[in-house]
PDB file of C-alpha atoms in Angstrom:
ATOM      1  CA  MET H1235     109.675 132.187  62.007  1.00 42.00           C
ATOM      2  CA  GLY H1236     107.176 129.400  62.592  1.00 44.00           C
ATOM      3  CA  GLN H1237     103.940 130.502  64.195  1.00 50.00           C
ATOM      4  CA  ILE H1238     101.026 128.594  65.667  1.00 50.00           C
ATOM      5  CA  ILE H1239      97.596 130.038  64.876  1.00 65.00           C
ATOM      6  CA  ARG H1240      95.127 128.173  67.063  1.00 75.00           C
ATOM      7  CA  ASP H1241      91.425 128.538  66.391  1.00 79.00           C
ATOM      8  CA  ASP H1242      90.777 129.642  69.963  1.00 83.00           C
ATOM      9  CA  ILE H1243      93.472 132.328  69.659  1.00 87.00           C
ATOM     10  CA  GLN H1244      91.846 133.666  66.489  1.00 86.00           C
ATOM     11  CA  PHE H1245      88.510 133.625  68.268  1.00 87.00           C
ATOM     12  CA  LEU H1246      89.947 135.633  71.172  1.00 90.00           C
ATOM     13  CA  ARG H1247      91.536 138.092  68.734  1.00 90.00           C
ATOM     14  CA  GLY H1248      88.140 138.628  67.134  1.00 90.00           C
ATOM     15  CA  LEU H1249      86.495 139.017  70.529  1.00 91.00           C
ATOM     16  CA  SER H1250      89.097 141.557  71.660  1.00 93.00           C
ATOM     17  CA  VAL H1251      88.810 143.757  68.565  1.00 92.00           C
ATOM     18  CA  ILE H1252      85.000 143.754  68.763  1.00 93.00           C
ATOM     19  CA  LEU H1253      85.155 144.776  72.427  1.00 93.00           C
ATOM     20  CA  ILE H1254      87.532 147.613  71.479  1.00 92.00           C
ATOM     21  CA  PHE H1255      85.213 148.727  68.686  1.00 92.00           C
ATOM     22  CA  LEU H1256      82.180 148.825  70.982  1.00 92.00           C
ATOM     23  CA  PHE H1257      84.094 150.718  73.667  1.00 91.00           C
ATOM     24  CA  HIS H1258      85.132 153.387  71.184  1.00 88.00           C
ATOM     25  CA  LEU H1259      81.630 153.471  69.731  1.00 88.00           C
ATOM     26  CA  ASP H1260      80.024 154.420  73.048  1.00 87.00           C
ATOM     27  CA  GLN H1261      82.029 154.508  76.280  1.00 85.00           C
ATOM     28  CA  ASN H1262      78.968 155.291  78.373  1.00 86.00           C
ATOM     29  CA  VAL H1263      77.155 152.136  77.311  1.00 88.00           C
ATOM     30  CA  PHE H1264      80.171 149.816  76.965  1.00 90.00           C
ATOM     31  CA  GLN H1265      82.150 151.272  79.854  1.00 89.00           C
ATOM     32  CA  TYR H1266      84.341 148.217  80.608  1.00 92.00           C
ATOM     33  CA  PHE H1267      84.926 147.037  77.060  1.00 93.00           C
ATOM     34  CA  TYR H1268      88.389 148.619  77.055  1.00 92.00           C
ATOM     35  CA  VAL H1269      89.581 145.199  78.287  1.00 94.00           C
ATOM     36  CA  GLY H1270      89.689 144.149  74.629  1.00 93.00           C
ATOM     37  CA  VAL H1271      93.127 145.785  74.482  1.00 95.00           C
ATOM     38  CA  ASP H1272      94.319 143.772  77.469  1.00 96.00           C
ATOM     39  CA  ILE H1273      93.102 140.507  75.941  1.00 95.00           C
ATOM     40  CA  PHE H1274      94.953 141.424  72.761  1.00 94.00           C
ATOM     41  CA  PHE H1275      98.178 142.101  74.692  1.00 96.00           C
ATOM     42  CA  LEU H1276      97.876 138.707  76.381  1.00 96.00           C
ATOM     43  CA  ILE H1277      97.393 136.987  73.012  1.00 94.00           C
ATOM     44  CA  SER H1278     100.366 138.853  71.497  1.00 94.00           C
ATOM     45  CA  GLY H1279     102.681 137.604  74.222  1.00 94.00           C
ATOM     46  CA  PHE H1280     101.556 134.028  73.586  1.00 93.00           C
ATOM     47  CA  VAL H1281     101.755 134.209  69.777  1.00 92.00           C
ATOM     48  CA  ILE H1282     105.148 135.966  69.639  1.00 92.00           C
ATOM     49  CA  THR H1283     106.669 133.493  72.105  1.00 90.00           C
ATOM     50  CA  SER H1284     105.308 130.519  70.174  1.00 88.00           C
ATOM     51  CA  SER H1285     106.679 132.057  66.971  1.00 86.00           C
ATOM     52  CA  ILE H1286     110.161 132.501  68.458  1.00 84.00           C
ATOM     53  CA  PHE H1287     110.392 129.046  69.992  1.00 81.00           C
ATOM     54  CA  ASN H1288     108.999 127.222  66.978  1.00 78.00           C
ATOM     55  CA  HIS H1289     111.481 129.044  64.765  1.00 73.00           C
ATOM     56  CA  ILE H1290     114.378 128.070  67.029  1.00 72.00           C
ATOM     57  CA  LYS H1291     113.114 124.495  67.161  1.00 70.00           C
ATOM     58  CA  PHE H1292     113.425 124.158  63.363  1.00 68.00           C
ATOM     59  CA  LYS H1293     116.202 126.651  62.552  1.00 68.00           C
ATOM     60  CA  ASN H1294     118.272 126.459  65.735  1.00 67.00           C
ATOM     61  CA  ASP H1295     119.000 130.189  65.712  1.00 71.00           C
ATOM     62  CA  PHE H1296     117.602 133.536  66.809  1.00 76.00           C
ATOM     63  CA  TYR H1297     118.661 136.788  65.194  1.00 80.00           C
ATOM     64  CA  PHE H1298     117.263 139.906  66.772  1.00 83.00           C
ATOM     65  CA  PHE H1299     117.305 142.001  63.595  1.00 86.00           C
ATOM     66  CA  ASP H1300     115.544 139.269  61.612  1.00 87.00           C
ATOM     67  CA  PHE H1301     112.915 139.083  64.333  1.00 87.00           C
ATOM     68  CA  LEU H1302     112.469 142.861  64.356  1.00 89.00           C
ATOM     69  CA  LEU H1303     112.400 143.070  60.564  1.00 90.00           C
ATOM     70  CA  LYS H1304     109.610 140.509  60.380  1.00 90.00           C
ATOM     71  CA  ARG H1305     107.576 142.478  62.911  1.00 91.00           C
ATOM     72  CA  ILE H1306     108.150 145.660  60.889  1.00 91.00           C
ATOM     73  CA  LYS H1307     107.084 143.964  57.641  1.00 91.00           C
ATOM     74  CA  ARG H1308     103.956 142.646  59.330  1.00 91.00           C
ATOM     75  CA  ILE H1309     102.903 145.942  60.921  1.00 93.00           C
ATOM     76  CA  PHE H1310     104.194 148.943  58.984  1.00 94.00           C
ATOM     77  CA  PRO H1311     102.923 148.461  55.403  1.00 93.00           C
ATOM     78  CA  ASN H1312      99.282 148.494  56.546  1.00 94.00           C
ATOM     79  CA  LEU H1313     100.008 151.179  59.113  1.00 94.00           C
ATOM     80  CA  ILE H1314     101.701 153.533  56.645  1.00 94.00           C
ATOM     81  CA  PHE H1315      98.969 152.974  54.041  1.00 94.00           C
ATOM     82  CA  PHE H1316      96.306 153.680  56.673  1.00 93.00           C
ATOM     83  CA  LEU H1317      97.987 156.897  57.865  1.00 93.00           C
ATOM     84  CA  ILE H1318      98.527 158.210  54.325  1.00 92.00           C
ATOM     85  CA  ILE H1319      94.912 157.589  53.272  1.00 91.00           C
ATOM     86  CA  PHE H1320      93.561 158.929  56.558  1.00 89.00           C
ATOM     87  CA  ASN H1321      95.584 162.146  56.352  1.00 88.00           C
ATOM     88  CA  ILE H1322      94.627 162.712  52.708  1.00 87.00           C
ATOM     89  CA  ILE H1323      90.920 162.244  53.417  1.00 84.00           C
ATOM     90  CA  TYR H1324      91.048 164.305  56.600  1.00 82.00           C
ATOM     91  CA  PHE H1325      92.856 167.324  55.180  1.00 81.00           C
ATOM     92  CA  LEU H1326      90.956 167.320  51.873  1.00 81.00           C
ATOM     93  CA  PHE H1327      87.402 166.864  53.100  1.00 76.00           C
ATOM     94  CA  LEU H1328      87.178 167.853  56.764  1.00 70.00           C
ATOM     95  CA  GLU H1329      87.246 171.325  58.273  1.00 63.00           C
ATOM     96  CA  ILE H1330      90.384 171.903  60.307  1.00 63.00           C
ATOM     97  CA  ASN H1331      92.013 174.518  62.469  1.00 62.00           C
ATOM     98  CA  ASP H1332      95.644 174.993  63.460  1.00 55.00           C
ATOM     99  CA  GLY H1333      95.318 173.007  66.696  1.00 59.00           C
ATOM    100  CA  ILE H1334      93.771 169.970  65.037  1.00 71.00           C
ATOM    101  CA  PHE H1335      96.238 170.222  62.133  1.00 74.00           C
ATOM    102  CA  PHE H1336      99.233 169.829  64.442  1.00 79.00           C
ATOM    103  CA  GLU H1337      97.455 167.230  66.557  1.00 81.00           C
ATOM    104  CA  ILE H1338      96.858 164.977  63.528  1.00 84.00           C
ATOM    105  CA  ILE H1339     100.377 165.450  62.132  1.00 86.00           C
ATOM    106  CA  ILE H1340     102.118 164.800  65.464  1.00 88.00           C
ATOM    107  CA  SER H1341      99.822 161.853  66.205  1.00 88.00           C
ATOM    108  CA  SER H1342     100.677 160.331  62.825  1.00 91.00           C
ATOM    109  CA  LEU H1343     104.431 160.844  63.274  1.00 93.00           C
ATOM    110  CA  SER H1344     104.423 159.473  66.823  1.00 93.00           C
ATOM    111  CA  THR H1345     102.509 156.430  65.585  1.00 93.00           C
ATOM    112  CA  ILE H1346     105.090 155.768  62.858  1.00 93.00           C
ATOM    113  CA  LEU H1347     107.869 156.096  65.450  1.00 94.00           C
ATOM    114  CA  GLY H1348     106.062 153.722  67.825  1.00 93.00           C
ATOM    115  CA  ILE H1349     105.748 156.281  70.627  1.00 93.00           C
ATOM    116  CA  SER H1350     102.162 157.517  70.351  1.00 92.00           C
ATOM    117  CA  ASN H1351     101.406 156.210  73.852  1.00 90.00           C
ATOM    118  CA  PHE H1352     103.974 158.700  75.213  1.00 91.00           C
ATOM    119  CA  TYR H1353     102.377 161.449  73.145  1.00 89.00           C
ATOM    120  CA  TYR H1354      99.045 160.797  74.883  1.00 86.00           C
ATOM    121  CA  ILE H1355     100.732 160.561  78.271  1.00 86.00           C
ATOM    122  CA  LEU H1356     102.195 164.047  77.757  1.00 85.00           C
ATOM    123  CA  ASN H1357      98.883 165.355  76.353  1.00 81.00           C
ATOM    124  CA  PRO H1358      96.210 163.880  78.651  1.00 74.00           C
ATOM    125  CA  ASN H1359      93.469 166.088  77.160  1.00 73.00           C
ATOM    126  CA  LEU H1360      93.803 164.130  73.895  1.00 69.00           C
ATOM    127  CA  GLY H1361      93.555 160.611  75.306  1.00 61.00           C
ATOM    128  CA  TYR H1362      90.705 158.428  76.551  1.00 63.00           C
ATOM    129  CA  PHE H1363      90.390 160.486  79.703  1.00 58.00           C
ATOM    130  CA  GLY H1364      90.382 163.823  77.912  1.00 54.00           C
ATOM    131  CA  ASP H1365      87.620 165.779  76.238  1.00 52.00           C
ATOM    132  CA  THR H1366      87.210 163.506  73.222  1.00 54.00           C
ATOM    133  CA  VAL H1367      88.269 160.109  71.936  1.00 52.00           C
ATOM    134  CA  LYS H1368      88.743 160.059  68.192  1.00 70.00           C
ATOM    135  CA  TRP H1369      90.910 159.810  65.088  1.00 80.00           C
ATOM    136  CA  LEU H1370      94.240 158.241  66.115  1.00 87.00           C
ATOM    137  CA  ASN H1371      93.831 157.778  69.875  1.00 87.00           C
ATOM    138  CA  HIS H1372      93.704 154.005  69.462  1.00 89.00           C
ATOM    139  CA  THR H1373      97.282 153.831  68.117  1.00 91.00           C
ATOM    140  CA  TRP H1374      98.672 154.078  71.666  1.00 92.00           C
ATOM    141  CA  SER H1375      98.201 150.308  72.064  1.00 93.00           C
ATOM    142  CA  LEU H1376     100.032 149.600  68.806  1.00 94.00           C
ATOM    143  CA  SER H1377     102.992 151.619  70.113  1.00 95.00           C
ATOM    144  CA  VAL H1378     102.973 149.631  73.355  1.00 96.00           C
ATOM    145  CA  GLU H1379     103.029 146.440  71.277  1.00 95.00           C
ATOM    146  CA  LEU H1380     105.981 147.677  69.207  1.00 95.00           C
ATOM    147  CA  GLN H1381     107.852 148.584  72.396  1.00 95.00           C
ATOM    148  CA  PHE H1382     107.175 145.095  73.731  1.00 96.00           C
ATOM    149  CA  TYR H1383     108.597 143.537  70.551  1.00 95.00           C
ATOM    150  CA  LEU H1384     111.740 145.616  70.933  1.00 93.00           C
ATOM    151  CA  PHE H1385     112.190 144.819  74.614  1.00 93.00           C
ATOM    152  CA  TYR H1386     111.324 141.124  74.260  1.00 92.00           C
ATOM    153  CA  GLY H1387     113.521 140.624  71.196  1.00 90.00           C
ATOM    154  CA  ILE H1388     116.520 142.144  72.996  1.00 89.00           C
ATOM    155  CA  LEU H1389     115.813 140.038  76.108  1.00 87.00           C
ATOM    156  CA  ILE H1390     115.649 136.769  74.157  1.00 85.00           C
ATOM    157  CA  PHE H1391     118.753 137.707  72.164  1.00 83.00           C
ATOM    158  CA  LEU H1392     120.780 138.467  75.298  1.00 82.00           C
ATOM    159  CA  LEU H1393     119.675 135.303  77.098  1.00 78.00           C
ATOM    160  CA  SER H1394     119.919 132.921  74.199  1.00 72.00           C
ATOM    161  CA  ASN H1395     122.765 130.799  72.981  1.00 62.00           C
ATOM    162  CA  THR H1396     121.540 128.943  69.894  1.00 51.00           C
ATOM    163  CA  LYS H1397     123.136 125.652  70.937  1.00 56.00           C
ATOM    164  CA  LYS H1398     121.824 125.806  74.505  1.00 65.00           C
ATOM    165  CA  PHE H1399     118.662 127.815  74.058  1.00 61.00           C
ATOM    166  CA  PHE H1400     116.238 125.272  75.449  1.00 62.00           C
ATOM    167  CA  LYS H1401     118.567 124.566  78.366  1.00 68.00           C
ATOM    168  CA  ILE H1402     118.101 128.139  79.536  1.00 71.00           C
ATOM    169  CA  LYS H1403     114.333 128.089  79.067  1.00 78.00           C
ATOM    170  CA  LYS H1404     113.935 128.138  82.847  1.00 81.00           C
ATOM    171  CA  ILE H1405     116.094 131.261  83.051  1.00 83.00           C
ATOM    172  CA  ILE H1406     113.835 132.983  80.529  1.00 86.00           C
ATOM    173  CA  ILE H1407     110.801 131.957  82.587  1.00 89.00           C
ATOM    174  CA  TYR H1408     112.396 133.383  85.746  1.00 89.00           C
ATOM    175  CA  PHE H1409     113.117 136.651  83.958  1.00 90.00           C
ATOM    176  CA  LEU H1410     109.560 136.880  82.660  1.00 93.00           C
ATOM    177  CA  ILE H1411     108.097 136.191  86.104  1.00 94.00           C
ATOM    178  CA  THR H1412     110.332 138.874  87.606  1.00 94.00           C
ATOM    179  CA  PHE H1413     109.503 141.462  84.941  1.00 94.00           C
ATOM    180  CA  SER H1414     105.811 140.583  85.237  1.00 94.00           C
ATOM    181  CA  ALA H1415     105.911 141.239  88.967  1.00 95.00           C
ATOM    182  CA  VAL H1416     107.664 144.592  88.469  1.00 93.00           C
ATOM    183  CA  SER H1417     105.273 145.655  85.709  1.00 94.00           C
ATOM    184  CA  LEU H1418     102.220 144.561  87.687  1.00 93.00           C
ATOM    185  CA  TYR H1419     103.494 146.433  90.743  1.00 92.00           C
ATOM    186  CA  PHE H1420     103.706 149.688  88.790  1.00 90.00           C
ATOM    187  CA  PHE H1421     100.295 149.015  87.267  1.00 92.00           C
ATOM    188  CA  LEU H1422      98.691 148.543  90.676  1.00 90.00           C
ATOM    189  CA  PHE H1423     100.571 150.808  93.050  1.00 87.00           C
ATOM    190  CA  SER H1424     102.515 153.507  91.267  1.00 81.00           C
ATOM    191  CA  THR H1425     101.173 156.998  91.921  1.00 75.00           C
ATOM    192  CA  GLY H1426     103.612 158.890  89.696  1.00 71.00           C
ATOM    193  CA  LYS H1427     102.171 161.062  86.953  1.00 68.00           C
ATOM    194  CA  TYR H1428     103.722 158.957  84.184  1.00 68.00           C
ATOM    195  CA  LEU H1429     104.503 155.545  85.678  1.00 70.00           C
ATOM    196  CA  SER H1430     100.892 154.977  86.683  1.00 68.00           C
ATOM    197  CA  ASN H1431      99.492 156.285  83.427  1.00 75.00           C
ATOM    198  CA  TYR H1432      96.994 154.111  81.532  1.00 83.00           C
ATOM    199  CA  PHE H1433      99.135 154.318  78.362  1.00 88.00           C
ATOM    200  CA  PHE H1434     102.572 153.595  79.810  1.00 90.00           C
ATOM    201  CA  SER H1435     104.223 150.457  78.399  1.00 92.00           C
ATOM    202  CA  LEU H1436     105.875 149.387  81.678  1.00 91.00           C
ATOM    203  CA  THR H1437     102.465 149.109  83.334  1.00 92.00           C
ATOM    204  CA  ARG H1438     101.222 146.927  80.452  1.00 93.00           C
ATOM    205  CA  PHE H1439     104.110 144.541  79.829  1.00 95.00           C
ATOM    206  CA  TRP H1440     102.889 142.095  82.488  1.00 96.00           C
ATOM    207  CA  GLU H1441      99.990 141.179  80.174  1.00 97.00           C
ATOM    208  CA  PHE H1442     102.343 140.238  77.326  1.00 96.00           C
ATOM    209  CA  PHE H1443     104.561 138.294  79.742  1.00 96.00           C
ATOM    210  CA  LEU H1444     101.597 136.299  81.074  1.00 95.00           C
ATOM    211  CA  GLY H1445     100.796 135.269  77.516  1.00 94.00           C
ATOM    212  CA  ALA H1446     104.422 134.233  77.012  1.00 94.00           C
ATOM    213  CA  LEU H1447     104.415 132.214  80.235  1.00 93.00           C
ATOM    214  CA  ILE H1448     101.255 130.357  79.183  1.00 91.00           C
ATOM    215  CA  PHE H1449     103.203 129.067  76.182  1.00 89.00           C
ATOM    216  CA  LEU H1450     106.439 128.372  78.079  1.00 87.00           C
ATOM    217  CA  PHE H1451     104.927 126.452  81.007  1.00 85.00           C
ATOM    218  CA  ASN H1452     103.911 122.862  80.436  1.00 73.00           C
ATOM    219  CA  PHE H1453     100.312 122.559  81.598  1.00 72.00           C
ATOM    220  CA  GLU H1454      99.633 119.180  79.984  1.00 64.00           C
ATOM    221  CA  ARG H1455      99.295 117.298  83.275  1.00 67.00           C
ATOM    222  CA  LEU H1456      96.897 119.890  84.628  1.00 68.00           C
ATOM    223  CA  LYS H1457      94.928 119.889  81.379  1.00 67.00           C
ATOM    224  CA  ASN H1458      94.519 116.125  81.653  1.00 68.00           C
ATOM    225  CA  LEU H1459      92.995 116.595  85.107  1.00 69.00           C
ATOM    226  CA  PHE H1460      90.813 119.555  84.240  1.00 72.00           C
ATOM    227  CA  LYS H1461      89.417 120.652  80.884  1.00 74.00           C
ATOM    228  CA  ILE H1462      86.805 123.202  79.901  1.00 78.00           C
ATOM    229  CA  ASP H1463      84.917 123.524  76.662  1.00 80.00           C
ATOM    230  CA  PHE H1464      86.196 126.741  75.130  1.00 82.00           C
ATOM    231  CA  ILE H1465      82.984 127.925  73.473  1.00 80.00           C
ATOM    232  CA  TYR H1466      80.834 127.326  76.542  1.00 81.00           C
ATOM    233  CA  PHE H1467      83.427 128.987  78.751  1.00 85.00           C
ATOM    234  CA  ILE H1468      83.435 132.111  76.543  1.00 86.00           C
ATOM    235  CA  PHE H1469      79.630 132.079  76.468  1.00 86.00           C
ATOM    236  CA  TYR H1470      79.387 132.124  80.268  1.00 88.00           C
ATOM    237  CA  PHE H1471      82.199 134.656  80.505  1.00 90.00           C
ATOM    238  CA  LEU H1472      80.367 137.048  78.163  1.00 90.00           C
ATOM    239  CA  ILE H1473      77.148 136.706  80.152  1.00 92.00           C
ATOM    240  CA  PHE H1474      79.049 137.509  83.354  1.00 90.00           C
ATOM    241  CA  PHE H1475      81.002 140.356  81.743  1.00 92.00           C
ATOM    242  CA  LEU H1476      77.914 141.958  80.201  1.00 91.00           C
ATOM    243  CA  SER H1477      76.100 141.699  83.524  1.00 90.00           C
ATOM    244  CA  VAL H1478      78.927 143.507  85.292  1.00 89.00           C
ATOM    245  CA  ASN H1479      79.140 146.119  82.531  1.00 90.00           C
ATOM    246  CA  PHE H1480      75.491 147.109  82.837  1.00 87.00           C
ATOM    247  CA  LEU H1481      75.294 147.135  86.636  1.00 83.00           C
ATOM    248  CA  PRO H1482      74.615 150.633  88.047  1.00 77.00           C
ATOM    249  CA  TYR H1483      77.941 151.077  89.848  1.00 78.00           C
ATOM    250  CA  ASN H1484      81.505 151.776  88.792  1.00 83.00           C
ATOM    251  CA  LEU H1485      84.444 149.446  89.310  1.00 86.00           C
ATOM    252  CA  ASN H1486      88.082 150.469  89.367  1.00 87.00           C
ATOM    253  CA  TYR H1487      89.513 149.870  85.873  1.00 88.00           C
ATOM    254  CA  LYS H1488      92.514 148.020  87.322  1.00 90.00           C
ATOM    255  CA  ILE H1489      90.275 145.470  89.039  1.00 91.00           C
ATOM    256  CA  VAL H1490      88.348 144.914  85.820  1.00 92.00           C
ATOM    257  CA  ILE H1491      91.521 144.496  83.737  1.00 93.00           C
ATOM    258  CA  ILE H1492      93.205 142.043  86.123  1.00 94.00           C
ATOM    259  CA  SER H1493      90.018 139.995  86.530  1.00 93.00           C
ATOM    260  CA  VAL H1494      89.432 139.665  82.779  1.00 94.00           C
ATOM    261  CA  VAL H1495      93.089 138.912  82.004  1.00 94.00           C
ATOM    262  CA  LEU H1496      93.202 136.137  84.628  1.00 93.00           C
ATOM    263  CA  ILE H1497      89.945 134.622  83.358  1.00 93.00           C
ATOM    264  CA  ILE H1498      91.219 134.581  79.760  1.00 93.00           C
ATOM    265  CA  CYS H1499      94.542 133.097  80.981  1.00 92.00           C
ATOM    266  CA  PHE H1500      92.584 130.318  82.673  1.00 88.00           C
ATOM    267  CA  CYS H1501      90.643 129.718  79.466  1.00 86.00           C
ATOM    268  CA  MET H1502      93.780 129.612  77.266  1.00 86.00           C
ATOM    269  CA  ILE H1503      95.452 127.102  79.588  1.00 84.00           C
ATOM    270  CA  PHE H1504      92.612 124.680  80.215  1.00 82.00           C
ATOM    271  CA  ASN H1505      90.370 124.938  77.185  1.00 78.00           C
ATOM    272  CA  SER H1506      89.331 121.939  75.129  1.00 69.00           C
ATOM    273  CA  TYR H1507      88.508 123.615  71.824  1.00 61.00           C
ATOM    274  CA  ARG H1508      85.461 122.522  69.864  1.00 57.00           C
ATOM    275  CA  LYS H1509      83.562 124.187  67.034  1.00 57.00           C
ATOM    276  CA  VAL H1510      80.012 124.401  68.336  1.00 52.00           C
ATOM    277  CA  PHE H1511      78.170 127.561  67.315  1.00 57.00           C
ATOM    278  CA  LEU H1512      78.022 129.652  64.160  1.00 57.00           C
ATOM    279  CA  ILE H1513      79.085 132.593  66.308  1.00 60.00           C
ATOM    280  CA  ASN H1514      82.463 130.854  66.494  1.00 71.00           C
ATOM    281  CA  ASP H1515      83.076 131.632  62.796  1.00 76.00           C
ATOM    282  CA  PHE H1516      81.909 135.210  63.347  1.00 77.00           C
ATOM    283  CA  PHE H1517      84.597 135.894  65.947  1.00 79.00           C
ATOM    284  CA  LYS H1518      87.247 133.979  63.989  1.00 79.00           C
ATOM    285  CA  PHE H1519      86.518 136.142  60.942  1.00 78.00           C
ATOM    286  CA  TYR H1520      87.209 139.275  62.950  1.00 81.00           C
ATOM    287  CA  GLY H1521      90.283 137.578  64.386  1.00 81.00           C
ATOM    288  CA  ASN H1522      91.648 137.090  60.872  1.00 83.00           C
ATOM    289  CA  ILE H1523      91.067 140.744  59.909  1.00 84.00           C
ATOM    290  CA  SER H1524      91.716 142.122  63.399  1.00 88.00           C
ATOM    291  CA  TYR H1525      94.704 144.317  62.522  1.00 88.00           C
ATOM    292  CA  SER H1526      93.124 146.102  59.558  1.00 90.00           C
ATOM    293  CA  PHE H1527      89.808 146.411  61.384  1.00 88.00           C
ATOM    294  CA  PHE H1528      91.609 147.865  64.401  1.00 91.00           C
ATOM    295  CA  LEU H1529      93.451 150.484  62.331  1.00 88.00           C
ATOM    296  CA  TRP H1530      90.371 151.778  60.535  1.00 88.00           C
ATOM    297  CA  HIS H1531      87.622 151.521  63.144  1.00 88.00           C
ATOM    298  CA  MET H1532      88.433 154.674  65.123  1.00 88.00           C
ATOM    299  CA  PRO H1533      88.532 157.146  62.208  1.00 85.00           C
ATOM    300  CA  ILE H1534      85.342 155.600  60.812  1.00 85.00           C
ATOM    301  CA  ILE H1535      83.594 155.961  64.190  1.00 84.00           C
ATOM    302  CA  SER H1536      84.888 159.522  64.544  1.00 74.00           C
TER     303      SER H1536
END
């Protein structure tokens, strides 16, 4: 399927994975840097939607299993290689006990099955809010992404008729707005043990859907009236974000996530991209290697 890789999207990918790395490196110092995951979810929704629509534009078809197979080919070879090497190194060179043995094995299997987020929901002592954060904890977000691909692929397949696909674009937008509202509601207001959990996919789908809606809506008229220079916008955003991060009071994580996601949405919609600073290439480099870097960073830190 055709896919647009914009320079600003690669930049944001690099930014998100660096934020995630710093958060896992030291949560006390980089306490709000978990928003890197949320930025990545937003980008995924945009990129996957652009991939689907550009494919349909040139091929005039959408086959769910082809879509899913391409996602599997993109994700699982690196993932399986990573898990095999990690398990070999861990069990050959590190001291283990029975509890850790089963934790690593089950974590690996749940990651392969795309359900590791549910594993950490059911075992809260192992997740970010437990005693330690290490080894394979980070794979929860990859499972959420896989679950989004499955849900989104089925949704597009059910709503699409290859000959009339673009005629029902508005219907798809309405569905995405509705699902975004439902997902955001659970994220903000649900008090259930599982529905309100940090790792639950339903409370995260709204971020993917916002990214999809950025691609589907036509903002050209608005962009002609208002443009921002992407690099300068990110520069000021980072100054603001770092200032908030190092202030001596705690903010609710939901407020931080929603604020950052909306700011990045604004940037993606209205940016006028220009290559200005060398730091631009730094973030783009990490954007290009973001998936491999993401897989390996947590075990290396641990």
